[in-house]
CSV table of C-alpha atoms in Angstrom, one decimal:
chain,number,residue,atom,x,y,z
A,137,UNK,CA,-80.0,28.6,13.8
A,138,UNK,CA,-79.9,31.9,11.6
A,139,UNK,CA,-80.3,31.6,8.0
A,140,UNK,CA,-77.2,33.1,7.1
A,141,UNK,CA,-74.7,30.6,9.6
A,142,UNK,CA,-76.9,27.9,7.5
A,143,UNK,CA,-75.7,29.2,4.0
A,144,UNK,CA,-72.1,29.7,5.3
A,145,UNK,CA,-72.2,26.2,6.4
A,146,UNK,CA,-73.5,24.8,3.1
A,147,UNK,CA,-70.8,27.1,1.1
A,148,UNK,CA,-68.8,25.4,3.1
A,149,UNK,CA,-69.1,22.3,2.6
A,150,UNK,CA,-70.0,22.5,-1.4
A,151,UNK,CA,-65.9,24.4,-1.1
A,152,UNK,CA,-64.9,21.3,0.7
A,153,UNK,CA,-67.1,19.1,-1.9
A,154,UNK,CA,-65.3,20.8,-4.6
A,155,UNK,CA,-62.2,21.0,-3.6
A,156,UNK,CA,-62.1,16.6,-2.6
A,157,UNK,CA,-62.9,16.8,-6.4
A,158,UNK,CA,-59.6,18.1,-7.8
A,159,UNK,CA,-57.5,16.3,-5.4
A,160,UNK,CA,-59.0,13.4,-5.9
A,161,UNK,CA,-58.9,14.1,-10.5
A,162,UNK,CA,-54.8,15.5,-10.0
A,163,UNK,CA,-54.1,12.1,-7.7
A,164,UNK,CA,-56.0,9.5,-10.1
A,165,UNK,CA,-54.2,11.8,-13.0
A,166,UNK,CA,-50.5,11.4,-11.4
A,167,UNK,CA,-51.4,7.6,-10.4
A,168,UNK,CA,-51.9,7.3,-14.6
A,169,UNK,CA,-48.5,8.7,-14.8
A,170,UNK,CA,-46.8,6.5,-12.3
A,171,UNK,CA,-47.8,3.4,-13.8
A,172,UNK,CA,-46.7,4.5,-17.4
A,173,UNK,CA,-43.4,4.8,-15.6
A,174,UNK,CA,-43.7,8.9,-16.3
A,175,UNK,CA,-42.6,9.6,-13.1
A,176,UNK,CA,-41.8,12.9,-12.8
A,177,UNK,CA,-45.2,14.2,-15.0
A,178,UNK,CA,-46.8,11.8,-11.7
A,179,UNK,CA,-45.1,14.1,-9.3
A,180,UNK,CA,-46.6,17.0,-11.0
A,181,UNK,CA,-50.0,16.1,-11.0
A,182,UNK,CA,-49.5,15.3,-6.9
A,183,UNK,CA,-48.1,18.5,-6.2
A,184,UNK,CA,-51.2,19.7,-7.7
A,185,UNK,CA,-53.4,17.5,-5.3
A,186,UNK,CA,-51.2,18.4,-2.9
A,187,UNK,CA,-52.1,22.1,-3.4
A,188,UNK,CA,-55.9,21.4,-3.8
A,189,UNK,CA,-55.4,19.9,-0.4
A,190,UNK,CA,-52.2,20.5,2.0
A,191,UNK,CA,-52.7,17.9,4.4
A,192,UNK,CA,-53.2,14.8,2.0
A,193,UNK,CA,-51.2,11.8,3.1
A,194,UNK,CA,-51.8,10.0,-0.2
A,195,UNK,CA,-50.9,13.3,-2.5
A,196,UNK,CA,-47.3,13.6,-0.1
A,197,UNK,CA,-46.5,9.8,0.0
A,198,UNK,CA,-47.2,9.7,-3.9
A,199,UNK,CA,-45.1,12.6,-4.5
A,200,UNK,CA,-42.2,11.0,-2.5
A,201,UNK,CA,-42.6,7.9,-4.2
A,202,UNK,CA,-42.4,9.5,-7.8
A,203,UNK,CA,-39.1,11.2,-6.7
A,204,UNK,CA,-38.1,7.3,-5.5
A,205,UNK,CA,-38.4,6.2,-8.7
A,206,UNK,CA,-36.5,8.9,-10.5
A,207,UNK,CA,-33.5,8.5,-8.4
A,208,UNK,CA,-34.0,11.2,-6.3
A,209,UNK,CA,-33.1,9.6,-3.0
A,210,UNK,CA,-32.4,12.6,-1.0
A,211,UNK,CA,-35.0,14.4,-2.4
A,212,UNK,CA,-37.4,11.3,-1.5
A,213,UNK,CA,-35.5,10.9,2.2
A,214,UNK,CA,-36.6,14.6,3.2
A,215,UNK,CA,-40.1,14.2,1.9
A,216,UNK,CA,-40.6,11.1,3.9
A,217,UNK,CA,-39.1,12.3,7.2
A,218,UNK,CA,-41.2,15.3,6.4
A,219,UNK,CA,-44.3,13.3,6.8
A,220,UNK,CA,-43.2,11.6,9.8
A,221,UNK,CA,-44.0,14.6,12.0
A,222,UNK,CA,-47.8,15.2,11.1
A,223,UNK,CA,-48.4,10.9,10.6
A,224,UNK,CA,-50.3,9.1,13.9
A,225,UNK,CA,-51.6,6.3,12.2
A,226,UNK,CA,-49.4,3.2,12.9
A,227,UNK,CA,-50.4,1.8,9.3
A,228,UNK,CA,-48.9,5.1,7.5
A,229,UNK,CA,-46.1,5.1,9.8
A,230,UNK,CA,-45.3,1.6,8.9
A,231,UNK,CA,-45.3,2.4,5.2
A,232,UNK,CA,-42.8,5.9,5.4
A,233,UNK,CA,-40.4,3.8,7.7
A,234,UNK,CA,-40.3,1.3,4.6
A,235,UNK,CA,-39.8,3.6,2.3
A,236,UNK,CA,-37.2,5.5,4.2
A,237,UNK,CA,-35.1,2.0,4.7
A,238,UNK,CA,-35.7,2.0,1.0
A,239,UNK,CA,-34.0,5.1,0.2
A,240,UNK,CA,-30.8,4.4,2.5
A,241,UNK,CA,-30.5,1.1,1.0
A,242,UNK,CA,-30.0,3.0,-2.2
A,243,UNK,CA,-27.5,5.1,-1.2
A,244,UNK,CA,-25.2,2.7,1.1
A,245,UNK,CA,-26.4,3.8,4.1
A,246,UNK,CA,-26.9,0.9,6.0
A,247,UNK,CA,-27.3,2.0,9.9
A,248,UNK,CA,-29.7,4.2,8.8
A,249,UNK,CA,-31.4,1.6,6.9
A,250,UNK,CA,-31.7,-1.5,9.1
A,251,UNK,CA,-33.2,1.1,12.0
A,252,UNK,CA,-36.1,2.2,9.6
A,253,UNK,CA,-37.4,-1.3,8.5
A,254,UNK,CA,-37.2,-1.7,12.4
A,255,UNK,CA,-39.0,1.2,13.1
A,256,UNK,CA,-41.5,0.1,10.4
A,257,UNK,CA,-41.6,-3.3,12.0
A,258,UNK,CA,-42.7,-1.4,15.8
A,259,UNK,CA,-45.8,-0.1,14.1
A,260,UNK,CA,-46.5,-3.0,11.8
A,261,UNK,CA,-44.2,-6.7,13.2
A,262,UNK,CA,-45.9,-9.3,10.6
A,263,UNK,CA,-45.0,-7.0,7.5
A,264,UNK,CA,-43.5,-10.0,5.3
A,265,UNK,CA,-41.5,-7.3,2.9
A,266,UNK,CA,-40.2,-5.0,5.9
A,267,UNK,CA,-38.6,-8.6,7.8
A,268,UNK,CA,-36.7,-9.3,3.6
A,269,UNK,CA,-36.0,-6.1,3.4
A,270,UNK,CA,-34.3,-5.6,7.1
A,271,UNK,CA,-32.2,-9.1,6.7
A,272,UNK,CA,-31.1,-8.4,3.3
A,273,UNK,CA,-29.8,-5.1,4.9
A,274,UNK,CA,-27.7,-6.9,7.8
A,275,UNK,CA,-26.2,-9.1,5.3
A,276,UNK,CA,-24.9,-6.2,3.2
A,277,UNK,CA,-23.7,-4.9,6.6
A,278,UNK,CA,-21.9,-7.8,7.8
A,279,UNK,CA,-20.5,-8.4,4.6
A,280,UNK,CA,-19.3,-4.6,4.5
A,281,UNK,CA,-17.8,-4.9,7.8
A,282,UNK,CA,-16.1,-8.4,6.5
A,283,UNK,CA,-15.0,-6.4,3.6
A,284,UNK,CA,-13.5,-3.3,5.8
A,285,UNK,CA,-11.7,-5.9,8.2
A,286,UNK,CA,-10.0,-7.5,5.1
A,287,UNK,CA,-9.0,-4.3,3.9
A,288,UNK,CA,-7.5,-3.5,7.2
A,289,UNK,CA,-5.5,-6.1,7.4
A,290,UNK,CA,-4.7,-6.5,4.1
A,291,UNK,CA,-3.4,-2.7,4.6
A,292,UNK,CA,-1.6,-3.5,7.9
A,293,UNK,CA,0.0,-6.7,5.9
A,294,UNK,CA,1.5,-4.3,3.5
A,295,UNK,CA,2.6,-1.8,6.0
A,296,UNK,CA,4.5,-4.7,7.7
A,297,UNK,CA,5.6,-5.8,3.9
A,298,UNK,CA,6.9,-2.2,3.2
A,299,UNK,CA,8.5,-1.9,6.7
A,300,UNK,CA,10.0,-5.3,6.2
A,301,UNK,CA,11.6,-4.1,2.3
A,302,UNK,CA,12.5,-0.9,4.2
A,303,UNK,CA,14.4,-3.0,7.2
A,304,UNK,CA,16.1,-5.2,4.3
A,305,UNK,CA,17.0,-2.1,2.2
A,306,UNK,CA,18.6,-0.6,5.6
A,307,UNK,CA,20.4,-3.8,6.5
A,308,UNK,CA,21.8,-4.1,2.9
A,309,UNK,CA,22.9,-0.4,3.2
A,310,UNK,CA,24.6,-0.6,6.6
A,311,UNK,CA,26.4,-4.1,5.2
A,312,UNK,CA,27.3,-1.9,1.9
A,313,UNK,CA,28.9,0.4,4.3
A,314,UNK,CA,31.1,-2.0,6.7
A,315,UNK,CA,32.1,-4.0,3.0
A,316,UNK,CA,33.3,-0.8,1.6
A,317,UNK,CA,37.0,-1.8,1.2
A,318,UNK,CA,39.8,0.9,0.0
A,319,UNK,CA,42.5,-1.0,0.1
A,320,UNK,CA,40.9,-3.9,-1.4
A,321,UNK,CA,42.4,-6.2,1.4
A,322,UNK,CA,39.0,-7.2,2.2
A,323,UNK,CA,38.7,-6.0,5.5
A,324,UNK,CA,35.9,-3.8,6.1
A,325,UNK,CA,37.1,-0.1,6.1
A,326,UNK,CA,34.9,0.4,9.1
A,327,UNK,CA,36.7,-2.4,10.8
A,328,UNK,CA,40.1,-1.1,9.9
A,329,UNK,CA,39.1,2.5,11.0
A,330,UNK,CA,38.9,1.3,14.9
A,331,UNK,CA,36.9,2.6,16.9
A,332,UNK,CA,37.8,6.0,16.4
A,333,UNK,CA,35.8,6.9,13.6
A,334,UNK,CA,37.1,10.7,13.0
A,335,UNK,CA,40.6,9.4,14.0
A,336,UNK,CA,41.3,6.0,12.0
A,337,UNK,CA,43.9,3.4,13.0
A,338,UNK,CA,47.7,3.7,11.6
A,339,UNK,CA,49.5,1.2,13.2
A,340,UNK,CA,52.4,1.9,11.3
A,341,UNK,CA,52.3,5.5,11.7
A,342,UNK,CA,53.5,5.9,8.2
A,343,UNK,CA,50.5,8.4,7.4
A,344,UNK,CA,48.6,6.1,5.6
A,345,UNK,CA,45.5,4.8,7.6
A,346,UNK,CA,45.2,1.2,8.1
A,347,UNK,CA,41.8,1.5,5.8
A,348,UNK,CA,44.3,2.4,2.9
A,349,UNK,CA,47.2,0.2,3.7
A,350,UNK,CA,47.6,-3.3,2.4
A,351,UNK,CA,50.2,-3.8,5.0
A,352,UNK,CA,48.9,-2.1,8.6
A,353,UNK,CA,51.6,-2.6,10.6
A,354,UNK,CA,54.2,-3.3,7.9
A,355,UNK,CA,55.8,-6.2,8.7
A,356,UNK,CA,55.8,-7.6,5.3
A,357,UNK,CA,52.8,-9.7,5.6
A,358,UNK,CA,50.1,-8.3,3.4
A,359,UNK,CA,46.8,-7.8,5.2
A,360,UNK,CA,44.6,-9.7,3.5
A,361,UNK,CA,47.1,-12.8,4.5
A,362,UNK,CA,46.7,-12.1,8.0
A,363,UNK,CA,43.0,-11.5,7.9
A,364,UNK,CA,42.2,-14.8,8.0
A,365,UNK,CA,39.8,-16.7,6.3
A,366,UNK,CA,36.8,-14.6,7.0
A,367,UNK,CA,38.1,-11.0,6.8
A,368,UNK,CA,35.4,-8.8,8.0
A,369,UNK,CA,36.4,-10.3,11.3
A,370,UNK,CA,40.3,-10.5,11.2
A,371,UNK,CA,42.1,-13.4,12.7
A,372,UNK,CA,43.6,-12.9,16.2
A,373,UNK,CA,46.3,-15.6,16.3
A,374,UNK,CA,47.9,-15.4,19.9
A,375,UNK,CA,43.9,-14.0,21.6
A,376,UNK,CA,45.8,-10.5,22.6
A,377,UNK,CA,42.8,-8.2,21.4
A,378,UNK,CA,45.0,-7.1,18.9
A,379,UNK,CA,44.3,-8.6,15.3
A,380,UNK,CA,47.1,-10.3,13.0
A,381,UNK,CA,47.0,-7.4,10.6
A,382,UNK,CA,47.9,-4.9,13.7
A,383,UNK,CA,50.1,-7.2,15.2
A,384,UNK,CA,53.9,-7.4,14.4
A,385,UNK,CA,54.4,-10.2,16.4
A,386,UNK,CA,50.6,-12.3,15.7
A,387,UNK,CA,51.7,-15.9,17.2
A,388,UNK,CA,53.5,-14.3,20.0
A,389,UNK,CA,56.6,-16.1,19.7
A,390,UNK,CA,59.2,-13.4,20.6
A,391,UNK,CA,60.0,-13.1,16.5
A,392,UNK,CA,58.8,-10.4,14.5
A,393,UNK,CA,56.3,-11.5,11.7
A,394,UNK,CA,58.7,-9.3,9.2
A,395,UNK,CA,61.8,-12.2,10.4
A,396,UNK,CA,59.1,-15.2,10.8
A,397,UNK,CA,58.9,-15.9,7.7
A,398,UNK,CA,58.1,-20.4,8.2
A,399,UNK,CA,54.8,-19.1,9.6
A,400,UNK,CA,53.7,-17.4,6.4
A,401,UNK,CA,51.5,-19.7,3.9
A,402,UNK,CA,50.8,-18.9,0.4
A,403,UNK,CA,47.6,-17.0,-0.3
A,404,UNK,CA,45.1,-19.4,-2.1
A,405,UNK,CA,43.7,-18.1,-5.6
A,406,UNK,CA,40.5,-18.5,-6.9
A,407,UNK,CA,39.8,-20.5,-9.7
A,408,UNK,CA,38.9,-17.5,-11.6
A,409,UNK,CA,42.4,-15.7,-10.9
A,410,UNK,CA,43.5,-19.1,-12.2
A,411,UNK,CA,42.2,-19.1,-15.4
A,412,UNK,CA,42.7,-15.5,-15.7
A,413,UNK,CA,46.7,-15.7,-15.3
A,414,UNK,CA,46.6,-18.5,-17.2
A,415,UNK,CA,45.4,-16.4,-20.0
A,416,UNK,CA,47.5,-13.7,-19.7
A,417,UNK,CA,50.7,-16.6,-19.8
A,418,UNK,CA,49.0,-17.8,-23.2
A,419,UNK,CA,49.1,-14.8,-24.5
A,420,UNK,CA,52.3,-13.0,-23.6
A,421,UNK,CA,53.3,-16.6,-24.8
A,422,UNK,CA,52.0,-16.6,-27.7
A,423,UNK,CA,53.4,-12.6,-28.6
A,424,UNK,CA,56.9,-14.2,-27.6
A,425,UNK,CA,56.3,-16.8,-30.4
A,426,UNK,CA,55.5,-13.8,-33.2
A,427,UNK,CA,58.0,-11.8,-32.1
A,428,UNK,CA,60.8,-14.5,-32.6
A,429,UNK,CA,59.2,-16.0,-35.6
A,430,UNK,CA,59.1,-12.4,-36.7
A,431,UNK,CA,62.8,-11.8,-36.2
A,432,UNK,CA,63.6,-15.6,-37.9
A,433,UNK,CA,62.0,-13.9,-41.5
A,434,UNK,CA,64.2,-11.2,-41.2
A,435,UNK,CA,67.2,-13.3,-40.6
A,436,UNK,CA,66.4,-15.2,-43.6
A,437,UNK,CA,65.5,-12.3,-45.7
A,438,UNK,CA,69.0,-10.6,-45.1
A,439,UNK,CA,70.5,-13.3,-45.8
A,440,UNK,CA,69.0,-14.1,-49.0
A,441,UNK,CA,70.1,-10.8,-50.2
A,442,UNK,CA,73.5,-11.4,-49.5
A,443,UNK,CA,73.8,-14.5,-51.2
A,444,UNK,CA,72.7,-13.0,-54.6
């Protein structure tokens, strides 16, 4: 071998030499760092090794550590997957997989997680930390899943719920609507409209729709008589289809209800009315009573002043 190939070779090798050096001074600098807990100056000093020497595994898998433990996740999750593609040995492999499911774990993202401690578990199955770390990661996940089914139905239980209040707050509008009452006879006006909504019901064809008439079919009976105890649905005495109300003959007895007069009952008041008319006997009553005592003074005083 020529002189000269044996010089370049030992260049060579003193470059390498020298080189190995730094790398090895910036990685045993960074690794001071790192266990101060002065993370990020420990990145530093690895990117330096790293420069020194582009394909250390030790200078990359420090540096992504160091941005693990500053929170940089994402940061940490590229580095890692970055050293997947140039990594062969199972045992380094192993180590980036854990680390990966490390970094997913952090940020909730369990899928991605539980298949790297199982990828880390292919190149290295008796890894005590990996199998903790992978079945602590399914129990988040099936407690998340728990979690989401709860909230589903706990979501679909208030959707019935609010469709429920809706279906009550309709019902009470549509009974709002047939109880509206004009006349105050108690018959639904939507009942005393007939069927023919846009052309209401006047049985006595007096002008005045059956919905604002206290006697339909004016035979002297007032409509709230002849609807019957339950008035939204009006009493059909003699079963013709016609109600009492609309009827001017409702026992179908050949007399008109304005002439049959022995059918007709009195209208039962509440106790309420009761005590209400009482009242207003009491005191018209008791304005009767001033009025005459009133006039009974002014008697006396007139004739007081005649006597004198």
């Amino acid at each position: 071998m020529a002189m000269k190939q044996w010089i370049f070779i030992i260049l060579m090798i003193t470059a390498c030499s020298v080189f190995s050096q730094y790398e090895r001074k910036y990685i045993n600098k960074g690794t001071e760092y790192y266990n101060k807990g002065d993370f990020k100056e420990a990145e530093r000093y690895y990117r330096l090794a790293l420069e020194e020497k582009p394909g250390s595994f030790e200078a990359s898998y420090n540096i992504a550590n160091s941005l693990y433990k500053q929170g940089e996740y994402e940061k940490a999750t590229e580095h890692y997957n970055s050293m997947l593609e140039n990594s062969n040995s199972k045992p380094n492999l192993a180590r980036i997989y854990h680390d990966l499911g490390n970094c997913y774990l952090q940020v909730k993202k369990l899928d991605e997680s539980i298949e790297a401690y199982k990828n880390a578990l292919r190149n290295k199955p008796d890894d005590k930390d990996t199998k903790y770390n992978l079945t602590f990661a399914q129990r988040l996940k099936k407690q998340q899943e728990q979690q989401q089914q709860q909230q589903q139905q706990q979501q679909q239980q208030q959707q019935q719920q609010n469709q429920q209040q809706n279906n009550e707050n309709q019902n009470k509008n549509n009974q709002n609507k047939d109880y509206d009452d004009k006349d105050g006879d108690g018959i639904p006006d939507e009942v005393e409209k007939g069927k023919n909504k846009q052309k209401p019901s006047d049985t006595d064809k007096d002008g005045k729709p059956d919905y604002d008439d206290q006697d339909a079919d004016n035979d002297g009976r007032p409509d709230e008589y002849e609807a019957g105890p339950d008035p939204q649905k009006p009493q059909d005495t003699d079963k013709d289809g016609k109600p009492d109300y609309q009827d001017t003959d409702s026992d179908n007895d050949g007399k008109p209800d304005s002439e049959d007069t022995d059918g007709m009952k009195p209208i039962e008041i509440s106790k309420e009315d009761a005590e209400r008319l009482l009242k207003m006997l009491r005191e018209d009553q008791q304005k009767t009573l001033d009025k005459v005592n009133k006039e009974k003074e002014k008697a006396v005083k007139i004739k007081s002043d005649k006597d004198w």
